[in-house]
Coordinates of C-alpha atoms in Angstrom, one line a residue:
M1 CA 41.5 -90.2 -60.9
S2 CA 37.6 -90.9 -60.6
D3 CA 35.3 -88.4 -58.4
P4 CA 34.7 -91.3 -55.6
Q5 CA 38.8 -91.7 -55.1
L6 CA 39.1 -87.8 -55.4
Q7 CA 36.5 -87.9 -52.6
T8 CA 37.2 -90.4 -50.5
L9 CA 41.5 -89.2 -50.3
I10 CA 40.3 -85.8 -49.4
K11 CA 37.9 -87.3 -46.8
R12 CA 40.9 -89.0 -45.8
A13 CA 43.2 -85.8 -45.8
N14 CA 40.6 -83.9 -43.7
G15 CA 40.7 -86.9 -40.6
V16 CA 44.7 -86.6 -40.7
L17 CA 44.4 -83.0 -40.4
A18 CA 41.3 -83.1 -37.6
Q19 CA 43.8 -85.4 -35.3
L20 CA 46.7 -83.1 -35.8
E21 CA 44.6 -80.3 -34.8
A22 CA 43.8 -82.1 -31.6
W23 CA 47.5 -82.5 -30.4
L24 CA 48.5 -78.8 -30.9
P25 CA 48.6 -76.4 -28.1
P26 CA 45.0 -73.7 -28.2
A27 CA 45.4 -70.6 -30.2
P28 CA 46.4 -67.9 -27.1
P29 CA 43.3 -65.8 -26.4
A30 CA 42.9 -62.3 -27.5
M31 CA 44.8 -60.1 -25.1
D32 CA 42.9 -58.4 -22.5
W33 CA 44.9 -55.2 -21.6
S34 CA 42.2 -54.8 -18.8
A35 CA 43.1 -56.5 -16.5
H36 CA 45.2 -55.8 -13.1
A37 CA 47.3 -59.1 -13.1
Y38 CA 48.5 -62.0 -15.4
R39 CA 49.9 -65.6 -15.6
W40 CA 52.5 -66.0 -18.0
Q41 CA 51.2 -69.8 -19.6
R42 CA 53.2 -71.5 -22.3
R43 CA 51.7 -74.0 -24.5
G44 CA 54.2 -75.9 -26.6
A45 CA 55.9 -73.3 -28.2
R46 CA 53.3 -70.6 -27.6
G47 CA 53.2 -67.9 -24.7
W48 CA 50.7 -65.5 -23.4
L49 CA 49.4 -63.5 -20.9
E50 CA 46.3 -64.5 -19.7
A51 CA 44.6 -62.3 -17.3
I52 CA 44.0 -62.8 -14.1
H53 CA 40.5 -60.2 -12.5
R54 CA 40.2 -62.2 -9.1
I55 CA 42.7 -61.3 -7.2
A56 CA 43.2 -62.6 -3.9
P57 CA 42.4 -59.8 -1.2
I58 CA 45.2 -58.4 1.0
Q59 CA 45.8 -55.3 2.4
L60 CA 49.3 -53.6 3.0
A61 CA 47.7 -53.3 6.7
D62 CA 47.3 -57.2 7.0
L63 CA 50.7 -57.3 7.1
Q64 CA 52.0 -56.9 10.9
H65 CA 55.9 -56.7 11.7
V66 CA 57.1 -56.2 8.5
D67 CA 57.3 -52.5 9.0
R68 CA 60.5 -51.3 7.4
Q69 CA 60.5 -54.3 4.8
K70 CA 56.7 -52.6 3.6
A71 CA 58.2 -49.4 3.7
V72 CA 60.9 -49.9 2.1
L73 CA 59.3 -51.6 -0.8
E74 CA 56.2 -49.6 -1.3
R75 CA 59.3 -46.6 -1.5
N76 CA 60.9 -48.4 -4.3
T77 CA 57.7 -49.2 -6.3
L78 CA 56.1 -45.4 -6.1
A79 CA 59.2 -44.5 -7.7
F80 CA 58.7 -46.9 -10.5
L81 CA 54.9 -46.2 -10.4
Q82 CA 56.1 -42.3 -10.5
G83 CA 58.8 -42.8 -13.4
K84 CA 61.7 -42.3 -11.0
P85 CA 64.6 -44.6 -11.2
A86 CA 63.8 -47.5 -9.2
N87 CA 65.3 -51.1 -8.0
N88 CA 64.9 -54.6 -8.7
V89 CA 63.7 -56.6 -5.6
L90 CA 65.0 -59.7 -4.3
M91 CA 62.6 -61.0 -0.6
T92 CA 64.8 -63.6 0.9
G93 CA 63.9 -64.9 4.5
A94 CA 61.7 -66.6 6.1
R95 CA 58.3 -69.1 5.5
G96 CA 55.5 -67.4 6.0
T97 CA 56.2 -63.8 6.3
G98 CA 54.2 -62.1 4.2
K99 CA 56.9 -61.8 0.9
S100 CA 54.9 -62.7 -1.9
S101 CA 52.2 -61.4 0.3
L102 CA 53.7 -58.4 0.3
V103 CA 53.4 -58.0 -3.3
R104 CA 50.1 -58.8 -3.7
A105 CA 49.1 -55.8 -1.1
L106 CA 50.9 -53.3 -3.0
L107 CA 49.1 -54.4 -6.6
A108 CA 45.7 -54.1 -4.5
A109 CA 46.8 -50.3 -3.3
H110 CA 48.6 -48.9 -6.1
A111 CA 46.6 -50.4 -9.2
Q112 CA 44.9 -47.2 -9.6
R113 CA 48.4 -45.6 -10.4
G114 CA 49.0 -47.7 -13.6
M115 CA 50.8 -50.7 -11.2
R116 CA 50.7 -54.2 -13.1
L117 CA 51.6 -57.7 -12.1
I118 CA 52.6 -60.7 -13.6
E119 CA 53.0 -64.1 -12.2
I120 CA 55.9 -66.0 -14.0
D121 CA 56.9 -70.0 -12.9
K122 CA 60.6 -70.7 -12.8
S123 CA 60.5 -72.7 -15.4
D124 CA 59.8 -70.0 -17.9
L125 CA 62.4 -67.1 -17.1
G126 CA 63.5 -68.4 -21.0
D127 CA 60.3 -66.1 -21.7
L128 CA 61.3 -63.2 -19.7
G129 CA 62.6 -61.2 -23.0
Q130 CA 59.6 -62.7 -25.1
I131 CA 57.2 -60.9 -22.4
I132 CA 59.0 -57.9 -22.0
D133 CA 58.9 -57.2 -26.0
L134 CA 54.7 -57.9 -25.1
I135 CA 54.9 -55.6 -22.8
S136 CA 57.2 -53.0 -24.4
G137 CA 55.6 -49.5 -25.2
R138 CA 52.6 -50.0 -22.8
P139 CA 51.7 -47.0 -20.6
E140 CA 51.5 -49.5 -17.4
R141 CA 54.3 -50.1 -15.4
Y142 CA 54.7 -53.6 -14.4
I143 CA 56.1 -55.9 -11.9
I144 CA 57.5 -59.2 -13.0
F145 CA 57.3 -61.2 -10.0
C146 CA 58.8 -65.3 -10.1
D147 CA 58.2 -66.6 -6.5
D148 CA 60.2 -69.1 -4.4
L149 CA 62.7 -68.6 -6.6
S150 CA 65.7 -70.8 -6.4
F151 CA 68.0 -72.8 -9.2
E152 CA 69.4 -76.5 -8.2
E153 CA 72.6 -77.6 -10.4
G154 CA 73.0 -77.5 -13.8
E155 CA 69.7 -75.3 -14.6
A156 CA 69.5 -72.7 -17.5
S157 CA 67.0 -70.8 -16.8
Y158 CA 68.8 -68.8 -14.6
K159 CA 71.2 -67.1 -17.2
A160 CA 68.0 -65.8 -18.9
L161 CA 67.2 -63.8 -15.4
K162 CA 71.3 -63.0 -15.6
S163 CA 70.6 -61.0 -18.4
A164 CA 67.1 -59.4 -18.1
L165 CA 68.2 -58.0 -15.0
D166 CA 71.5 -56.5 -16.1
G167 CA 73.8 -57.8 -18.4
S168 CA 71.4 -58.0 -21.7
V169 CA 72.6 -55.6 -24.5
A170 CA 68.7 -55.2 -25.3
A171 CA 67.6 -52.5 -22.8
P172 CA 64.9 -54.2 -20.2
G173 CA 62.2 -51.4 -20.0
E174 CA 61.4 -48.5 -18.5
N175 CA 57.8 -49.9 -17.8
V176 CA 59.8 -53.6 -16.2
L177 CA 60.8 -54.2 -12.8
I178 CA 61.6 -57.7 -11.3
Y179 CA 60.7 -58.8 -8.2
A180 CA 60.9 -62.5 -6.8
T181 CA 61.1 -64.0 -3.0
S182 CA 63.4 -67.1 -2.6
N183 CA 64.4 -69.0 1.0
R184 CA 67.6 -68.8 -0.3
R185 CA 69.9 -65.8 -0.4
H186 CA 72.0 -66.5 -3.1
L187 CA 69.6 -69.0 -5.2
M188 CA 71.5 -72.0 -5.9
P189 CA 73.2 -74.0 -3.9
E190 CA 76.7 -73.9 -2.6
Y191 CA 79.1 -76.7 -0.9
M192 CA 82.1 -76.3 0.8
H193 CA 84.3 -78.0 -1.3
E194 CA 83.4 -74.9 -3.8
N195 CA 85.0 -72.7 -1.0
L196 CA 88.7 -74.2 -1.1
Q197 CA 90.2 -72.8 -4.0
A198 CA 93.5 -74.2 -3.3
Q199 CA 92.2 -78.2 -3.5
H200 CA 91.6 -79.6 -6.8
Q201 CA 87.9 -81.1 -7.6
P202 CA 87.4 -84.1 -8.8
D203 CA 85.7 -83.0 -11.7
G204 CA 88.8 -81.1 -13.1
E205 CA 87.6 -77.5 -11.4
I206 CA 90.7 -75.2 -11.9
H207 CA 89.1 -72.7 -10.3
P208 CA 86.5 -73.3 -8.4
G209 CA 85.9 -70.5 -6.3
E210 CA 84.7 -68.3 -9.9
T211 CA 82.0 -71.1 -9.4
V212 CA 80.9 -69.7 -6.5
E213 CA 81.3 -66.1 -7.7
E214 CA 79.0 -67.1 -10.8
K215 CA 76.4 -68.1 -8.1
I216 CA 76.5 -65.0 -6.4
S217 CA 76.5 -63.0 -9.1
L218 CA 72.7 -63.6 -9.6
S219 CA 71.5 -62.5 -6.1
E220 CA 73.7 -59.6 -6.8
R221 CA 72.3 -58.8 -9.7
F222 CA 69.2 -57.3 -8.2
G223 CA 69.1 -53.7 -6.8
L224 CA 67.4 -54.2 -3.5
W225 CA 67.4 -56.7 -1.0
L226 CA 65.5 -57.0 1.8
S227 CA 65.3 -60.1 4.0
F228 CA 62.8 -61.2 6.2
Y229 CA 62.5 -63.2 9.8
P230 CA 61.3 -65.7 11.7
F231 CA 58.6 -64.1 14.2
G232 CA 58.8 -64.1 18.3
Q233 CA 55.7 -65.4 20.0
Q234 CA 54.2 -61.8 20.7
D235 CA 54.5 -60.8 16.9
Y236 CA 52.6 -64.2 16.2
L237 CA 50.1 -62.9 19.1
D238 CA 49.6 -60.5 17.5
I239 CA 49.0 -61.5 14.0
V240 CA 46.4 -63.7 15.0
A241 CA 45.0 -61.0 16.9
H242 CA 44.8 -59.2 13.6
W243 CA 43.2 -61.9 11.3
L244 CA 40.7 -62.7 14.3
G245 CA 39.7 -59.3 14.4
V246 CA 39.5 -59.0 10.1
H247 CA 37.4 -62.3 10.7
G248 CA 34.9 -61.0 13.3
C249 CA 35.9 -61.1 16.2
P250 CA 35.7 -59.3 19.4
P251 CA 39.0 -58.2 21.3
E252 CA 38.2 -60.7 24.1
H253 CA 38.7 -63.6 21.7
A254 CA 42.8 -62.7 21.7
E255 CA 43.3 -63.4 25.0
A256 CA 40.9 -66.0 24.8
A257 CA 43.0 -68.1 22.1
R258 CA 46.3 -67.6 23.2
A259 CA 47.1 -70.9 24.0
E260 CA 45.0 -72.4 21.6
A261 CA 47.1 -70.4 19.1
L262 CA 50.5 -71.0 20.7
Q263 CA 49.6 -74.9 20.4
W264 CA 48.5 -74.6 16.9
A265 CA 51.7 -72.8 16.1
L266 CA 54.2 -75.7 17.7
E267 CA 52.5 -78.6 15.9
R268 CA 53.2 -76.3 12.2
G269 CA 56.6 -76.0 14.2
S270 CA 56.4 -72.2 13.1
R271 CA 55.3 -68.9 14.1
S272 CA 54.8 -67.4 11.1
G273 CA 51.8 -65.1 9.2
R274 CA 50.6 -67.9 6.8
V275 CA 50.1 -69.8 10.4
A276 CA 48.9 -67.4 12.4
R277 CA 46.0 -66.3 9.1
Q278 CA 45.0 -70.7 9.6
F279 CA 44.5 -70.1 13.1
A280 CA 42.4 -67.5 13.0
R281 CA 40.6 -68.7 10.0
D282 CA 39.9 -72.0 11.9
W283 CA 39.3 -69.6 15.3
A284 CA 36.6 -67.8 14.1
A285 CA 35.2 -70.7 12.0
R286 CA 34.3 -72.2 15.2
H287 CA 33.4 -69.1 17.4
V288 CA 32.0 -66.7 15.2

């Protein structure tokens, strides 16, 4: 083969390699252990912890009318940070009542004590073992947090979560806890026919009651359950008044905004803390 032919082949091979590299997922960035929060990212077969340096600001004092839940969760978290026994936590209940905000507020309050937060999507729960291996041996204390956790029929990722919580031969690590929020107490849909244990099902299931037990067992592997409830009208108005103050409104604005705040909640069909905060932003933008 002559030199010109060889050079042509090399040029073509380099072109093919360049096209292949364009289709490959990017190499994960170098690990940054200086951040207080991380997000688990996955591209193809590669997964890594993406450092988050700008965290949405919220304080424990900003969360109103969830005092019992706040106290229990902070007690559990402080025990974990001090190396004492602590539980994985499942927070369930009404939307917009501060479940995920409470976790972020704990990070703001206790990051200097070594608390770190790792956000993971439900679809990536199969990577829990990889994440735990990655942070094993680190001096910080990590909360792996999954927001809006629920599973539909046929999803298999819940099995990975079950093993990580309590069921794997490998120990999860003393510097790791799992916190999750959900609108479903048992995380998976349940059907009336599943409770009719004496009736044979069309799919041939002989012991349908055991299906119910399997679904409930996932929730039971969280050692601590916290329930959040819808706010009453006065609670909602108290939260509105708090956020109006945060946004610089004088105290008299709380009374002036009362009727409009109730109308705002009525239009959205919810008196949640999230709706109260959204109204306070709108009011402050128009009156401050």
